[in-house]
CSV table of C-alpha atoms in Angstrom, one decimal:
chain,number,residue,atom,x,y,z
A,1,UNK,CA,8.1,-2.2,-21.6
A,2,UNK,CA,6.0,-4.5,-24.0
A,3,UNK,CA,4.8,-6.4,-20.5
A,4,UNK,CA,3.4,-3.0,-19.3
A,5,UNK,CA,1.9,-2.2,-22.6
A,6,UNK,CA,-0.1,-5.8,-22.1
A,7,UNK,CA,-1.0,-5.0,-18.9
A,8,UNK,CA,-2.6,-1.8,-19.6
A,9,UNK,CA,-4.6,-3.1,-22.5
A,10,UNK,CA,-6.1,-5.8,-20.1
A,11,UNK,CA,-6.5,-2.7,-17.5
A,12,UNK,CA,-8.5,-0.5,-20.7
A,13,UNK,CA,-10.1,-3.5,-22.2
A,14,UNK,CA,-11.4,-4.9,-19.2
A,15,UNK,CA,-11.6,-1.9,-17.1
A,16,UNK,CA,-9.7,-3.0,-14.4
A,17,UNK,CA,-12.3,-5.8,-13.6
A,18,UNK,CA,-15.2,-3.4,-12.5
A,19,UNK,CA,-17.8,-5.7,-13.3
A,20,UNK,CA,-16.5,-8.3,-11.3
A,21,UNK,CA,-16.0,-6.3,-8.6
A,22,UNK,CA,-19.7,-4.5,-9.2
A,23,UNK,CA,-21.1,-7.8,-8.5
A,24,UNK,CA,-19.5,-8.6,-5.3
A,25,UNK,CA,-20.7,-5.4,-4.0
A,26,UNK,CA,-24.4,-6.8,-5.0
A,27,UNK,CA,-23.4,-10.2,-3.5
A,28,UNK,CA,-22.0,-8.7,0.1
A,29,UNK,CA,-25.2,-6.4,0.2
A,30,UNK,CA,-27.1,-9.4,-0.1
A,31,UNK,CA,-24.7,-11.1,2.2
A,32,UNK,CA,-25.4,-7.9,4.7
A,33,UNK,CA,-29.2,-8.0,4.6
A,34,UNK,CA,-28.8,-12.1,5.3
A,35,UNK,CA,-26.7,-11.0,8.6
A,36,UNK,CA,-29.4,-8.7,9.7
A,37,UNK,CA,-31.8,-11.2,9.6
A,38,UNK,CA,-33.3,-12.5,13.0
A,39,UNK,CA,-31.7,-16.2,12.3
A,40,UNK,CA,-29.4,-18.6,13.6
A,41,UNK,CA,-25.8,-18.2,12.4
A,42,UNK,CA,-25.5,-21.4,11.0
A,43,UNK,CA,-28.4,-20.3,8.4
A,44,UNK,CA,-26.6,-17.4,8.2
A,45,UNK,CA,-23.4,-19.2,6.7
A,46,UNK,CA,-25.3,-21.5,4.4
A,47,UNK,CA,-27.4,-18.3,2.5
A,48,UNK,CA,-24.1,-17.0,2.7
A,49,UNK,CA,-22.4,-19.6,0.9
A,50,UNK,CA,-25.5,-19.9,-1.5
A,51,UNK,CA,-25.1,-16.6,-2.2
A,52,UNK,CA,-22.0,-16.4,-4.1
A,53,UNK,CA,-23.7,-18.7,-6.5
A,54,UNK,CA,-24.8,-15.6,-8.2
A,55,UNK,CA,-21.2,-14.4,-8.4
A,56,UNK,CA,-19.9,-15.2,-11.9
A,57,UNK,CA,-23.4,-15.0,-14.0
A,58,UNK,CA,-24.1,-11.2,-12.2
A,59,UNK,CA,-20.5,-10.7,-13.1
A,60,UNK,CA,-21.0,-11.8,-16.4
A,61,UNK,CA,-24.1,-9.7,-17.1
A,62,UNK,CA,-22.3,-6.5,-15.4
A,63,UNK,CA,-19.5,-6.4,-17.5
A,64,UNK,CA,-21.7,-6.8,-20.5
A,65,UNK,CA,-23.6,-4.0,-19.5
A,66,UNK,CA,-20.6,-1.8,-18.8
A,67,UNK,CA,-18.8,-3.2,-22.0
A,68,UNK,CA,-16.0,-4.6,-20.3
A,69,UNK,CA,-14.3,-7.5,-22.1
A,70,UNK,CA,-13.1,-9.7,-19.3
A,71,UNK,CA,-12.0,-13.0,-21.8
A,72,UNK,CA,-9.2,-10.8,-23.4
A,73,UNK,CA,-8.6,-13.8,-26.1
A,74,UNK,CA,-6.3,-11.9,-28.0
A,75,UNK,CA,-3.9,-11.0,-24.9
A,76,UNK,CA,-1.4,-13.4,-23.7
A,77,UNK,CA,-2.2,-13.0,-20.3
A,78,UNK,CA,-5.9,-13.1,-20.6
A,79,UNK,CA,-7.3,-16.4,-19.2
A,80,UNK,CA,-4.3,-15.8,-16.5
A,81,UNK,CA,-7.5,-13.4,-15.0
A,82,UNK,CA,-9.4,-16.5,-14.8
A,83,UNK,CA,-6.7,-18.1,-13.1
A,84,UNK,CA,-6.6,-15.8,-10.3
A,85,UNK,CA,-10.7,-15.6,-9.6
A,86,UNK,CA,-10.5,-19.1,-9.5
A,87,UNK,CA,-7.2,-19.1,-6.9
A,88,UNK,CA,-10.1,-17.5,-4.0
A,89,UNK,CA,-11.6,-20.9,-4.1
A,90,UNK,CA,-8.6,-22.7,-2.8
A,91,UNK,CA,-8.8,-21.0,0.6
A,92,UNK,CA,-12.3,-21.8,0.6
A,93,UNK,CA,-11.2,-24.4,3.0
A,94,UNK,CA,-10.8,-22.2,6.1
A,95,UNK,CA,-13.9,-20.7,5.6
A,96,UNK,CA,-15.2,-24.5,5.7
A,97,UNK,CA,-13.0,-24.8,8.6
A,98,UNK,CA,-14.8,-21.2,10.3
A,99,UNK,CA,-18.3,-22.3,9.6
A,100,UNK,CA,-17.9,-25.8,11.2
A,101,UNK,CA,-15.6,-24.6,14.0
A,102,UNK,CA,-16.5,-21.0,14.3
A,103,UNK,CA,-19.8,-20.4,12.6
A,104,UNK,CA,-19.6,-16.4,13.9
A,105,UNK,CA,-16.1,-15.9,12.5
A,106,UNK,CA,-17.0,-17.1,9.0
A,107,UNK,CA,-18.0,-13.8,7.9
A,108,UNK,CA,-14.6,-12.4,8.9
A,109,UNK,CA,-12.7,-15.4,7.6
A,110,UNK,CA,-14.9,-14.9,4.2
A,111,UNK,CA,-14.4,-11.1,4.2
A,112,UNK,CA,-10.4,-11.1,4.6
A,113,UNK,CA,-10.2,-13.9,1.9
A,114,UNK,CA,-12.5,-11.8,-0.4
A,115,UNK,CA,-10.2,-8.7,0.2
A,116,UNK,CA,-7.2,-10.1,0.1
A,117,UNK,CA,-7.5,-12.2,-3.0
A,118,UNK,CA,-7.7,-8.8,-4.9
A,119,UNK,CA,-4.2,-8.2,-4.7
A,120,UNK,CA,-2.8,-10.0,-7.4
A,121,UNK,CA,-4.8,-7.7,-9.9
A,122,UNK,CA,-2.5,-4.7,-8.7
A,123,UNK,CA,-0.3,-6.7,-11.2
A,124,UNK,CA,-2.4,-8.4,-13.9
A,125,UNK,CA,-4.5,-4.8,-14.7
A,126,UNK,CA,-1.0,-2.5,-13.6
A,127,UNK,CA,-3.5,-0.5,-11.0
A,128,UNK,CA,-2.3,0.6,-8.1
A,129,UNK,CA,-5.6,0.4,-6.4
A,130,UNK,CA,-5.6,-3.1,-5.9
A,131,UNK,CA,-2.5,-3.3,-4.3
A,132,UNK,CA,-3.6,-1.0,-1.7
A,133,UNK,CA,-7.0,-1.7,-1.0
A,134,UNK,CA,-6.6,-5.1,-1.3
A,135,UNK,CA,-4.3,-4.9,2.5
A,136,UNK,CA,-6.4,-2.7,3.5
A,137,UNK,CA,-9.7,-4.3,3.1
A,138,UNK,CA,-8.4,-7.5,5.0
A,139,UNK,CA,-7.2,-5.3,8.0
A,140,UNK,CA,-9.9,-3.3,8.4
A,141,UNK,CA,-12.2,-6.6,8.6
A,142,UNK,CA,-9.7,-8.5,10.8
A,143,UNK,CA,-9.7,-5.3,13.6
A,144,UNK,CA,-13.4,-4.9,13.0
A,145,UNK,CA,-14.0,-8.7,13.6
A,146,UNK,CA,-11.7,-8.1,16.7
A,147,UNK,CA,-13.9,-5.2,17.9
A,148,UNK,CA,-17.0,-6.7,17.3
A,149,UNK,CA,-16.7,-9.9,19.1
A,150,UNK,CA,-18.9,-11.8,17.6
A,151,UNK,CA,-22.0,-9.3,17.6
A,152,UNK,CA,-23.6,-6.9,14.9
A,153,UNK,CA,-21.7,-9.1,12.5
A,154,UNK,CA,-23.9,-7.7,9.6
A,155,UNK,CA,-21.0,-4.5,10.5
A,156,UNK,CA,-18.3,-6.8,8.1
A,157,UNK,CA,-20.0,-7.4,5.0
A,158,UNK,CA,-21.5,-3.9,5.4
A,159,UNK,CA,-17.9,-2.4,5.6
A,160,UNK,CA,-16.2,-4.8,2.9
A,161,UNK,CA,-19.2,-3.3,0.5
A,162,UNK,CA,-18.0,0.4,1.2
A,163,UNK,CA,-14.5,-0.7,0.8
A,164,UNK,CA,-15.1,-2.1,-2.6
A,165,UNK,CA,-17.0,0.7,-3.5
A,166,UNK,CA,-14.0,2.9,-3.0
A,167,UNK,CA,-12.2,0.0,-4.8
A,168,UNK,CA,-14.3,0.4,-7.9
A,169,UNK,CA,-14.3,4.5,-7.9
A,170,UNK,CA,-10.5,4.8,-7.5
A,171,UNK,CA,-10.4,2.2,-10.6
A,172,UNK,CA,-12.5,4.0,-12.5
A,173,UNK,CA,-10.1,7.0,-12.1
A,174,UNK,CA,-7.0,4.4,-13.0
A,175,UNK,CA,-9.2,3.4,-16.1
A,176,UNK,CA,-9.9,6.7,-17.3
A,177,UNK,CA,-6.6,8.0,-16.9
A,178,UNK,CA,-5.3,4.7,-18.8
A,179,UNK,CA,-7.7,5.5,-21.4
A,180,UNK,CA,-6.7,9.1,-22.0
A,181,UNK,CA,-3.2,8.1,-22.7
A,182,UNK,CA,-3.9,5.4,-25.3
């Protein structure tokens, strides 16, 4: 019971990570408009790549904004948040290996990781959403990546930003209901 309790605080303190998750929908918009651009893929990937520069500081200033507190010092499990944002970047190799070897599947390959590395939160903030739209957001991409065959790829990060957007609202709710009981 005292593990759940911990959990929950993280979930109320840092509101179930919405700023984080705020800022990737601003990073795969930007990531959309890139793919609409009249461009070869290849400078495609790289603005894509550059792109999540912007990541942890828009991150930073979101949750500041919506008064999240996302170091959770004071939690045992706090920098273990940290832990897992920082896990994404250790499949970061097959997206090196799709942009060398498949430059118009490394928006998939970068779209599945993205989605799938949410699922670990289901645990660290106890909310349910991530555990579901974590599956679904890397199924949806792989059948759309199957569909699309390599065309209107702009269609992915479009579509991961509409699933995250229904991440973030159905996290909301988990936070508010989290927040009422406290």
């Amino acid at each position: 019971m005292e593990l759940n309790k911990i959990r929950n605080e993280l979930s109320i303190k840092g509101k179930n990570g919405i700023g984080f998750l705020l800022a990737a929908v601003v990073i795969w918009s930007i990531i959309t408009i890139i793919f609409f651009q009249q461009i070869e893929i290849k400078q495609k990937n790289i603005f894509m790549l550059f792109s999540t520069g912007l990541m942890f500081p828009l991150a930073l200033a979101i949750s500041t904004l919506i008064k999240a507190d996302w170091k959770l010092e004071n939690n045992p499990l706090g920098s273990l948040g940290s832990y897992l944002n920082l896990a994404q970047i250790i499949y970061f190799p097959i997206l090196f290996w799709a942009i060398i070897k498949s430059p118009h599947d490394a928006i998939i390959f970068f779209a599945i990781i993205t989605g799938a590395h949410f699922f670990p939160y289901g645990w660290f903030y106890n909310a349910r959403p991530f555990y579901i739209m974590a599956p679904i957001m890397s199924v949806v991409i792989m059948f759309l990546g199957l569909y699309l065959n390599g065309e209107n790829l702009w269609l992915i990060p479009l579509t991961l930003v509409i699933l995250l957007v229904v991440a973030i609202l159905w996290l909301r709710f988990d936070y508010k209901n989290k927040s009422n009981l406290k």
